[in-house]
Short mmCIF file of C-alpha atoms in Angstrom, two decimals:
data_model
loop_
_atom_site.label_atom_id
_atom_site.label_comp_id
_atom_site.label_asym_id
_atom_site.label_seq_id
_atom_site.Cartn_x
_atom_site.Cartn_y
_atom_site.Cartn_z
CA MET A 1 41.94 35.98 130.03
CA GLY A 2 42.18 38.37 127.88
CA THR A 3 39.34 41.76 126.64
CA ASN A 4 37.77 41.61 123.39
CA LEU A 5 38.86 44.73 121.92
CA SER A 6 36.25 44.90 119.22
CA ALA A 7 33.94 46.97 120.47
CA GLY A 8 30.50 46.32 118.92
CA ILE A 9 30.86 42.80 117.35
CA MET A 10 28.36 40.15 119.08
CA SER A 11 30.12 37.34 120.71
CA ALA A 12 31.35 34.37 119.03
CA LYS A 13 29.61 31.84 120.94
CA ALA A 14 25.86 33.98 119.89
CA ALA A 15 23.75 32.64 117.68
CA PRO A 16 22.46 35.00 114.79
CA SER A 17 18.99 36.04 115.50
CA ASP A 18 16.14 35.19 111.81
CA LEU A 19 15.87 38.20 111.38
CA ALA A 20 20.07 38.72 111.48
CA GLN A 21 19.97 36.22 108.92
CA ARG A 22 17.70 37.92 107.33
CA ILE A 23 18.71 41.31 106.50
CA MET A 24 23.08 40.14 105.88
CA SER A 25 21.94 37.40 103.31
CA ARG A 26 19.87 40.79 101.25
CA THR A 27 23.04 42.22 100.86
CA GLY A 28 26.97 41.80 99.56
CA LYS A 29 28.16 40.32 102.17
CA GLY A 30 25.96 37.68 102.70
CA CYS A 31 25.85 35.57 105.84
CA ALA A 32 29.28 34.64 107.67
CA ASN A 33 29.49 32.54 110.33
CA ALA A 34 31.80 33.86 113.17
CA ALA A 35 35.20 33.71 114.01
CA ILE A 36 37.98 34.87 116.45
CA LEU A 37 41.77 36.26 117.24
CA MET A 38 43.33 34.60 120.61
CA LEU A 39 47.17 36.47 120.69
CA ALA A 40 49.61 34.89 123.14
CA ASP A 41 49.46 37.88 125.59
CA GLY A 42 45.65 36.47 125.64
CA THR A 43 44.26 39.58 124.64
CA VAL A 44 41.01 38.05 121.58
CA PHE A 45 38.93 39.76 119.22
CA TYR A 46 35.92 39.24 117.26
CA GLY A 47 34.94 38.84 114.05
CA ARG A 48 32.81 36.79 111.17
CA ALA A 49 34.70 34.78 108.37
CA CYS A 50 36.05 35.52 105.70
CA GLY A 51 38.07 33.13 104.59
CA ALA A 52 37.64 29.36 104.38
CA ALA A 53 36.72 27.16 107.73
CA GLY A 54 39.16 25.99 109.89
CA THR A 55 41.40 27.07 112.93
CA ALA A 56 45.51 29.07 112.38
CA CYS A 57 48.20 29.78 114.32
CA GLY A 58 51.05 32.12 113.40
CA GLU A 59 53.20 35.53 114.09
CA VAL A 60 50.19 38.18 113.97
CA CYS A 61 52.45 41.13 112.25
CA PHE A 62 50.88 44.22 109.85
CA ASN A 63 51.46 45.33 106.45
CA THR A 64 50.13 48.98 105.64
CA SER A 65 49.82 48.66 102.82
CA LEU A 66 46.67 51.08 100.53
CA GLU A 67 46.89 48.15 98.26
CA GLY A 68 48.30 45.25 97.00
CA TYR A 69 46.50 42.54 98.69
CA PHE A 70 46.94 39.82 95.97
CA GLU A 71 51.22 40.69 95.71
CA VAL A 72 51.72 40.75 99.45
CA LEU A 73 48.63 37.22 100.14
CA THR A 74 51.11 35.43 97.64
CA ASP A 75 54.34 36.83 99.06
CA PRO A 76 56.86 33.77 100.17
CA SER A 77 57.91 36.11 103.29
CA TYR A 78 55.17 35.73 105.16
CA ALA A 79 54.99 31.58 105.30
CA GLY A 80 53.97 30.78 109.38
CA GLN A 81 52.34 34.29 109.91
CA ILE A 82 48.74 35.97 110.09
CA VAL A 83 48.74 38.74 107.96
CA THR A 84 47.09 42.20 109.54
CA MET A 85 46.32 44.41 106.67
CA THR A 86 45.66 48.15 108.55
CA TYR A 87 43.83 50.03 105.82
CA PRO A 88 39.86 50.16 106.21
CA GLN A 89 38.80 47.81 103.52
CA ILE A 90 40.26 45.44 101.36
CA GLY A 91 39.55 43.17 98.26
CA ASN A 92 37.75 45.64 96.62
CA TYR A 93 39.35 45.20 93.42
CA GLY A 94 39.47 41.50 93.88
CA ILE A 95 41.27 39.26 92.08
CA ASP A 96 43.78 39.12 88.78
CA PRO A 97 46.02 35.16 88.34
CA ASP A 98 48.96 37.30 86.86
CA ASP A 99 50.27 39.48 89.41
CA VAL A 100 50.92 36.49 91.85
CA GLN A 101 54.07 36.99 93.40
CA SER A 102 53.96 32.91 94.57
CA ALA A 103 55.42 29.69 92.99
CA TYR A 104 54.42 27.70 96.54
CA PRO A 105 55.95 23.55 96.51
CA GLY A 106 52.32 22.01 95.77
CA SER A 107 51.33 23.99 93.21
CA THR A 108 50.05 21.74 89.94
CA GLU A 109 52.39 24.54 88.04
CA ARG A 110 55.08 26.76 88.44
CA GLY A 111 52.87 30.59 89.01
CA ALA A 112 49.69 28.74 89.95
CA ALA A 113 50.70 29.29 93.28
CA THR A 114 49.56 28.16 96.91
CA PRO A 115 49.82 30.97 99.54
CA ALA A 116 52.05 30.62 102.04
CA LEU A 117 50.52 32.65 104.27
CA ARG A 118 48.57 30.80 107.60
CA GLY A 119 46.50 32.81 107.52
CA MET A 120 44.71 36.65 106.96
CA ILE A 121 42.45 39.88 109.01
CA VAL A 122 41.61 43.12 107.86
CA HIS A 123 38.32 45.72 109.02
CA ASP A 124 35.93 44.96 105.87
CA MET A 125 36.50 42.16 103.50
CA CYS A 126 34.97 43.31 99.53
CA HIS A 127 32.75 40.32 98.66
CA THR A 128 31.75 42.14 95.25
CA PRO A 129 34.45 44.76 94.16
CA SER A 130 35.21 45.93 90.76
CA ASN A 131 38.74 45.77 88.28
CA TRP A 132 38.56 45.40 84.48
CA ARG A 133 40.61 42.59 85.75
CA SER A 134 39.67 41.50 88.67
CA SER A 135 38.22 37.65 87.52
CA ILE A 136 38.11 35.50 91.20
CA SER A 137 36.64 37.25 94.75
CA LEU A 138 39.44 37.86 97.44
CA PRO A 139 37.35 35.65 99.66
CA GLU A 140 36.29 33.38 97.38
CA TYR A 141 41.14 32.97 96.69
CA LEU A 142 41.36 32.37 99.91
CA LYS A 143 38.75 30.29 100.31
CA ASP A 144 39.74 28.14 96.92
CA ASN A 145 43.11 28.02 99.15
CA GLY A 146 42.56 27.40 102.83
CA ILE A 147 43.38 30.38 104.06
CA VAL A 148 41.14 30.98 107.21
CA ALA A 149 40.78 35.00 107.44
CA VAL A 150 38.72 37.82 109.57
CA GLU A 151 37.00 39.91 109.44
CA GLY A 152 35.17 42.60 111.14
CA VAL A 153 38.08 43.04 113.48
CA ASP A 154 38.79 46.47 114.73
CA THR A 155 42.14 46.91 113.45
CA ARG A 156 43.75 49.78 114.36
CA ALA A 157 43.56 48.55 118.23
CA LEU A 158 44.48 45.57 116.99
CA VAL A 159 47.97 47.32 115.38
CA ARG A 160 47.69 49.65 118.31
CA HIS A 161 48.58 46.79 120.94
CA LEU A 162 50.95 44.84 118.65
CA ARG A 163 53.15 48.00 118.51
CA ASP A 164 52.85 47.94 121.38
CA HIS A 165 53.34 44.81 122.89
CA GLY A 166 54.87 43.41 119.38
CA ALA A 167 54.54 40.90 117.31
CA GLN A 168 53.85 37.56 118.41
CA GLN A 169 52.06 34.59 118.34
CA GLY A 170 48.08 34.27 117.97
CA ILE A 171 45.46 31.76 116.83
CA ILE A 172 42.04 32.12 114.63
CA SER A 173 39.78 29.81 114.04
CA THR A 174 35.94 29.74 112.33
CA GLU A 175 34.96 26.44 114.42
CA VAL A 176 36.60 26.65 118.09
CA PHE A 177 35.62 29.19 121.24
CA ASP A 178 36.40 28.29 123.95
CA LEU A 179 39.73 30.15 125.00
CA THR A 180 40.74 27.40 126.63
CA GLU A 181 41.03 25.10 124.18
CA LEU A 182 42.95 28.07 122.11
CA GLU A 183 44.89 28.64 124.54
CA GLU A 184 46.46 25.13 124.03
CA LYS A 185 46.10 24.92 120.94
CA LEU A 186 48.20 28.13 121.01
CA ALA A 187 50.80 26.82 123.32
CA GLU A 188 51.77 23.74 120.73
CA ALA A 189 52.52 25.19 117.69
CA PRO A 190 55.52 26.21 116.47
CA ALA A 191 57.21 29.66 116.82
CA LEU A 192 57.73 31.61 114.66
CA VAL A 193 62.78 31.81 115.75
CA GLY A 194 64.35 29.08 115.33
CA GLU A 195 61.52 27.64 112.24
CA ASN A 196 63.47 27.52 109.41
CA LEU A 197 60.75 27.63 107.00
CA VAL A 198 62.34 28.78 103.66
CA LYS A 199 62.72 25.14 102.63
CA THR A 200 59.07 25.13 103.11
CA VAL A 201 58.86 27.53 100.21
CA SER A 202 62.21 27.33 97.81
CA CYS A 203 62.00 25.43 94.21
CA ALA A 204 62.80 21.61 94.54
CA ASP A 205 64.38 21.55 91.62
CA GLU A 206 65.76 24.26 89.47
CA TYR A 207 64.67 25.81 86.54
CA SER A 208 65.76 28.75 83.89
CA TYR A 209 63.85 31.90 83.66
CA ALA A 210 64.51 34.34 81.19
CA ALA A 211 62.40 37.32 78.62
CA ALA A 212 60.39 34.66 77.43
CA ASP A 213 59.17 34.37 80.71
CA LEU A 214 57.36 37.22 81.87
CA PRO A 215 53.76 37.74 82.28
CA ALA A 216 52.42 39.36 78.96
CA ALA A 217 49.51 40.77 80.47
CA HIS A 218 51.93 43.03 82.22
CA ALA A 219 52.86 44.43 78.63
CA PHE A 220 50.78 47.52 78.69
CA ALA A 221 52.50 48.81 81.39
CA ASP A 222 55.67 47.73 81.82
CA ALA A 223 58.97 48.29 78.80
CA ALA A 224 60.56 45.50 77.15
CA PRO A 225 62.92 44.32 78.89
CA ALA A 226 66.55 44.73 77.81
CA PRO A 227 68.67 42.54 76.01
CA ALA A 228 69.93 38.72 77.74
CA LYS A 229 73.84 39.73 78.72
CA TYR A 230 74.03 38.37 82.27
CA ARG A 231 74.09 34.75 83.45
CA VAL A 232 72.44 34.84 87.55
CA VAL A 233 72.19 32.33 89.61
CA VAL A 234 69.14 33.23 92.03
CA TYR A 235 68.73 30.99 95.59
CA ASP A 236 65.20 30.55 96.13
CA CYS A 237 64.71 31.65 99.67
CA GLY A 238 61.06 32.37 99.11
CA ILE A 239 61.95 34.30 95.95
CA LYS A 240 58.52 36.50 94.45
CA ARG A 241 58.18 36.60 90.88
CA GLY A 242 58.47 40.70 90.62
CA ILE A 243 61.81 40.27 91.56
CA LEU A 244 62.39 37.55 88.77
CA GLU A 245 61.13 40.31 86.50
CA GLY A 246 62.89 42.67 87.32
CA LEU A 247 66.72 40.74 87.50
CA VAL A 248 65.39 39.39 83.86
CA ARG A 249 64.78 43.79 83.15
CA VAL A 250 67.85 44.65 83.48
CA GLY A 251 69.68 41.76 81.25
CA CYS A 252 70.07 38.89 83.48
CA GLU A 253 69.13 35.53 81.86
CA LEU A 254 68.62 32.82 85.14
CA THR A 255 68.86 30.15 86.25
CA VAL A 256 67.09 30.13 89.84
CA VAL A 257 68.52 26.99 92.39
CA PRO A 258 67.33 25.71 95.58
CA TRP A 259 67.59 27.16 99.00
CA ASN A 260 70.60 24.90 100.35
CA THR A 261 72.60 24.66 96.83
CA PRO A 262 76.43 24.46 96.92
CA ALA A 263 78.47 26.50 96.70
CA SER A 264 80.93 24.40 93.87
CA HIS A 265 78.22 23.39 92.30
CA VAL A 266 77.01 26.96 91.37
CA LEU A 267 80.26 28.15 90.89
CA GLU A 268 80.59 25.17 88.88
CA MET A 269 78.17 27.23 86.12
CA ASN A 270 80.58 30.01 85.48
CA PRO A 271 77.88 32.95 86.41
CA ASP A 272 78.44 36.73 86.12
CA GLY A 273 76.95 36.53 89.50
CA VAL A 274 74.54 35.27 91.98
CA PHE A 275 71.48 36.44 93.57
CA LEU A 276 69.54 36.67 96.77
CA SER A 277 66.68 36.27 97.65
CA ASN A 278 64.34 37.84 100.01
CA GLY A 279 62.84 34.48 102.64
CA PRO A 280 60.50 33.73 105.48
CA GLY A 281 61.38 33.36 108.63
CA ASP A 282 64.47 33.87 111.62
CA PRO A 283 68.05 34.13 108.99
CA ASP A 284 70.00 32.41 111.91
CA ALA A 285 67.91 29.05 110.62
CA VAL A 286 68.54 28.95 107.60
CA GLU A 287 72.16 27.69 108.46
CA GLU A 288 72.73 25.67 105.11
CA THR A 289 72.38 29.36 102.61
CA TYR A 290 74.61 31.33 104.51
CA ALA A 291 77.09 28.84 104.43
CA GLN A 292 77.10 28.69 101.26
CA VAL A 293 77.61 32.68 100.30
CA GLN A 294 80.67 32.89 102.71
CA GLN A 295 81.98 30.59 100.49
CA LEU A 296 80.72 32.70 96.94
CA ILE A 297 82.08 36.46 98.08
CA GLY A 298 84.97 37.40 96.70
CA LYS A 299 84.39 34.80 94.10
CA VAL A 300 81.55 35.96 92.20
CA PRO A 301 79.74 39.28 92.23
CA LEU A 302 76.72 39.30 94.86
CA PHE A 303 73.33 40.57 95.48
CA GLY A 304 71.07 39.51 98.35
CA ILE A 305 68.01 41.39 99.54
CA CYS A 306 66.22 40.87 102.52
CA LEU A 307 66.15 37.67 104.12
CA GLY A 308 69.04 38.51 100.93
CA HIS A 309 70.97 40.64 102.66
CA GLN A 310 70.55 39.00 105.73
CA MET A 311 72.40 35.78 104.55
CA ILE A 312 74.90 37.81 102.99
CA SER A 313 75.30 39.73 107.18
CA LEU A 314 75.42 36.73 108.88
CA ALA A 315 77.84 35.01 106.55
CA CYS A 316 80.53 37.66 107.67
CA GLY A 317 79.99 37.14 110.88
CA ALA A 318 77.46 39.42 111.89
CA LYS A 319 74.33 38.88 114.41
CA MET A 320 70.16 39.44 114.42
CA GLU A 321 68.18 41.19 116.23
CA LYS A 322 64.49 40.40 116.26
CA LEU A 323 62.48 43.71 115.75
CA LYS A 324 59.40 44.88 117.79
CA PHE A 325 56.97 44.36 115.13
CA GLY A 326 58.63 44.07 112.07
CA HIS A 327 59.31 46.16 109.04
CA ARG A 328 56.13 45.73 106.12
CA GLY A 329 54.66 47.99 104.31
CA GLY A 330 55.21 49.65 101.22
CA ASN A 331 55.46 53.73 103.23
CA GLN A 332 59.27 52.63 104.96
CA PRO A 333 61.39 55.48 104.29
CA VAL A 334 64.95 54.43 103.70
CA MET A 335 67.97 57.21 103.71
CA ASN A 336 70.47 56.03 100.67
CA LEU A 337 73.79 57.26 102.72
CA ILE A 338 76.12 57.69 98.93
CA SER A 339 73.57 59.66 97.45
CA HIS A 340 72.00 61.33 99.59
CA ARG A 341 68.70 60.43 98.53
CA VAL A 342 65.57 59.55 100.65
CA GLU A 343 63.72 56.17 99.17
CA ILE A 344 60.27 55.27 99.87
CA THR A 345 60.22 51.01 100.27
CA ALA A 346 58.30 48.36 100.60
CA GLN A 347 59.40 45.91 103.14
CA ASN A 348 58.88 42.54 104.09
CA HIS A 349 60.62 41.56 107.68
CA GLY A 350 61.00 40.64 111.42
CA PHE A 351 64.51 40.30 112.01
CA GLY A 352 67.42 42.70 111.14
CA LEU A 353 71.32 43.24 110.68
CA VAL A 354 72.73 44.50 114.25
CA PHE A 355 75.18 47.30 112.33
CA PRO A 356 77.22 46.64 114.54
CA SER A 357 78.42 43.22 115.10
CA LEU A 358 79.97 43.72 111.84
CA GLY A 359 83.61 45.09 112.75
CA LYS A 360 85.24 47.78 114.32
CA LEU A 361 84.80 51.98 112.43
CA ILE A 362 87.48 52.92 111.22
CA PRO A 363 87.71 55.99 111.45
CA GLU A 364 89.23 57.99 108.90
CA LEU A 365 86.76 56.18 106.54
CA SER A 366 84.41 57.20 109.46
CA GLY A 367 84.60 60.67 109.25
CA GLY A 368 87.31 60.56 112.13
CA GLU A 369 84.36 58.53 114.59
CA THR A 370 85.97 55.19 116.27
CA GLU A 371 82.86 54.29 117.89
CA HIS A 372 79.67 53.15 117.19
CA PRO A 373 76.19 55.06 118.33
CA ALA A 374 75.54 53.88 122.78
CA ASP A 375 71.95 54.09 120.84
CA GLY A 376 72.20 51.76 118.31
CA ASP A 377 70.65 54.46 116.61
CA LEU A 378 71.96 54.59 113.30
CA ARG A 379 70.64 57.71 111.82
CA VAL A 380 73.31 59.50 113.82
CA TRP A 381 74.95 59.04 110.43
CA ALA A 382 72.05 59.98 107.87
CA GLN A 383 72.64 63.59 110.37
CA ARG A 384 76.17 63.65 109.25
CA GLY A 385 76.03 62.96 105.52
CA ILE A 386 78.65 60.59 106.18
CA ALA A 387 78.87 56.22 105.04
CA PRO A 388 80.89 54.63 107.42
CA VAL A 389 83.30 51.51 107.39
CA VAL A 390 83.92 49.00 109.49
CA GLN A 391 86.13 46.42 109.44
CA ASN A 392 84.96 42.54 108.78
CA GLU A 393 87.04 40.44 110.31
CA ARG A 394 86.42 37.46 107.48
CA PHE A 395 85.91 39.99 103.75
CA GLY A 396 87.60 43.74 105.13
CA ARG A 397 85.94 46.64 104.76
CA ILE A 398 81.92 46.92 105.43
CA ARG A 399 79.98 50.27 104.34
CA LEU A 400 76.84 50.93 105.79
CA THR A 401 74.33 52.40 102.63
CA HIS A 402 71.14 52.68 104.03
CA ILE A 403 69.57 52.92 106.83
CA ASN A 404 65.64 53.10 108.03
CA LEU A 405 64.58 56.83 109.22
CA ASN A 406 61.82 54.90 110.93
CA ASP A 407 63.66 53.47 113.54
CA GLY A 408 67.82 54.15 112.69
CA THR A 409 67.64 50.59 111.23
CA ALA A 410 70.39 48.68 108.91
CA GLU A 411 68.65 48.17 105.89
CA GLY A 412 71.94 48.27 103.59
CA ILE A 413 75.96 47.45 103.08
CA GLN A 414 77.98 47.10 100.49
CA LEU A 415 81.77 44.90 100.35
CA LEU A 416 84.44 46.98 99.79
CA ASP A 417 87.22 44.60 99.04
CA SER A 418 84.27 41.55 97.07
CA PRO A 419 81.82 42.42 94.47
CA ALA A 420 78.79 42.74 96.98
CA PHE A 421 76.08 44.13 98.07
CA SER A 422 72.74 43.85 99.61
CA VAL A 423 69.98 45.99 101.25
CA GLN A 424 66.91 44.33 103.27
CA TYR A 425 63.68 46.15 101.54
CA HIS A 426 62.39 44.68 98.18
CA PRO A 427 63.25 47.31 94.40
CA GLU A 428 60.39 45.59 92.99
CA ALA A 429 57.35 47.89 93.09
CA ALA A 430 55.20 44.24 93.72
CA PRO A 431 53.19 45.68 95.17
CA GLY A 432 55.30 48.96 96.24
CA PRO A 433 57.20 52.04 95.40
CA THR A 434 59.16 51.99 92.86
CA ASP A 435 61.72 54.05 94.28
CA ALA A 436 64.01 51.46 94.16
CA HIS A 437 63.92 49.96 91.22
CA TYR A 438 68.13 51.44 90.57
CA LEU A 439 68.95 48.37 92.71
CA PHE A 440 68.49 45.80 89.54
CA THR A 441 70.40 48.45 87.84
CA ALA A 442 73.30 48.38 89.95
CA PHE A 443 73.75 45.21 90.16
CA ALA A 444 73.93 44.74 86.03
CA ARG A 445 76.92 47.95 86.49
CA LEU A 446 78.62 45.67 89.14
CA MET A 447 78.36 42.02 86.50
CA ASP A 448 80.36 45.11 84.43
CA GLY A 449 82.84 45.61 87.33
CA ASP A 450 82.20 49.33 87.43
CA VAL A 451 83.04 50.31 90.65
CA ASP A 452 80.15 53.43 91.28
CA TYR A 453 77.48 51.36 90.36
CA LEU A 454 75.39 52.62 93.37
CA ASP A 455 76.04 55.86 91.72
CA ILE A 456 73.15 56.10 90.06
CA ASP A 457 70.80 59.17 89.31
CA ILE A 458 67.16 57.38 90.78
CA SER A 459 65.24 59.76 90.42
CA LYS A 460 65.15 59.22 86.35
CA ASP A 461 66.15 55.01 87.30
CA ARG A 462 62.52 54.79 88.68
CA LEU A 463 60.44 55.37 85.82
CA ALA A 464 62.83 52.97 83.24
CA GLY A 465 60.44 49.90 83.28
CA TRP A 466 57.57 51.60 82.77
CA VAL A 467 56.49 52.67 79.10
CA PHE A 468 55.19 55.76 80.26
CA ASP A 469 58.46 57.01 79.95
CA SER A 470 58.46 56.87 76.75
CA GLU A 471 57.21 59.85 74.30
CA ASP A 472 55.00 57.14 72.30
CA ALA A 473 54.02 55.42 75.50
CA SER A 474 49.95 56.50 74.77
CA ALA A 475 50.34 55.33 71.22
CA THR A 476 52.29 51.79 72.60
CA VAL A 477 49.68 51.50 75.09
CA LYS A 478 46.63 52.07 72.23
CA THR A 479 48.87 48.96 70.28
CA GLN A 480 48.94 46.65 73.38
CA ALA A 481 45.31 46.93 74.09
#
């Protein structure tokens, strides 16, 4: 029926002795109920409950970020998933609501988000955080928001299993421990592939977002935004607040619209540009969005990230593939084939673009090559220092601009005959590194009509959004504190 790979964890059916309860009650963790994780292939892990009581099903995946668990927790792109954090201890700096990334439907007000993910798995949950910004512990937050979570799991063994066998459906529970019953519940749960999760996390109505909406609590670190110059329509497929902030900081006034807003309505707004956001799940299931994108390409400057990148790709007629275990974390190396610089990036996606499906190579723009790499590994282009270009049947020439150096998958494209580009990763550093901050600047330059909008000094731009880059940074920090 499966193997318990969490050595040393007691059987979930066994009640702790009176002595064990007295000992645990005097620790920072206190007494905890048993919890269980079962994967679709029958593998079983036992642990302790550290969130809300209940049972949850979803795709079990893992995130390798060393920090930023709250941003991960409130990222709408995790809808339908049970997230395993690979860093050993989670929750040690608590929760500050100012860092929330989602305004999920059902919240009482925009900014008071309800997490979209199904559950969380950690090795060691910190119940007593230490941080001047923390207002509540992570376990308390999970309980308040109805998120089932498990600690005490050997997350190294779990992650190795997922890497070897692929991300898969799973079920976690603090109330059901019969393996047959868990197996039945898991079999009844909907699969991630083919399910449109975007409609569950998008906004219901249009709303605006401008400089006045930036969180004042972040002013001690963030530089003042650029003066408003561009009117941008944002397709909300599950957008993170950090991305809205990144757009505002380069001078955009935003109108955020639902995921299925008709292209005709967007064009009636006469925007300077359109942004396509991140979002959860299977991109092929979000036809209502990429059908609109197909009508927008060539008519208005476009910038897409993550699911937005997939929407532009699908609008061009490309194919998507489900990655074995996805890219999730803040340490993914990406080569920019235009600047030949490597960016350490934050990512969260389980599907990717099959670049050859966009069209045949144009030899004179691809170093004389006429065939795509037979093994599908795009790192050959980094080795040759070439950003290859294909001829697309719908929109002309499309250039491969970014590749993942871990597995050779596509990470970014640029339409050469229409003002549009996209990347598979997240530039807003919430959480993660700031190497990709330049992409917001690139979008502004695209809207200005700059043909070399991607030719940016990444090392300088990555510091542009912080007060720490200015000569009077220390004085600014003192004043704002």
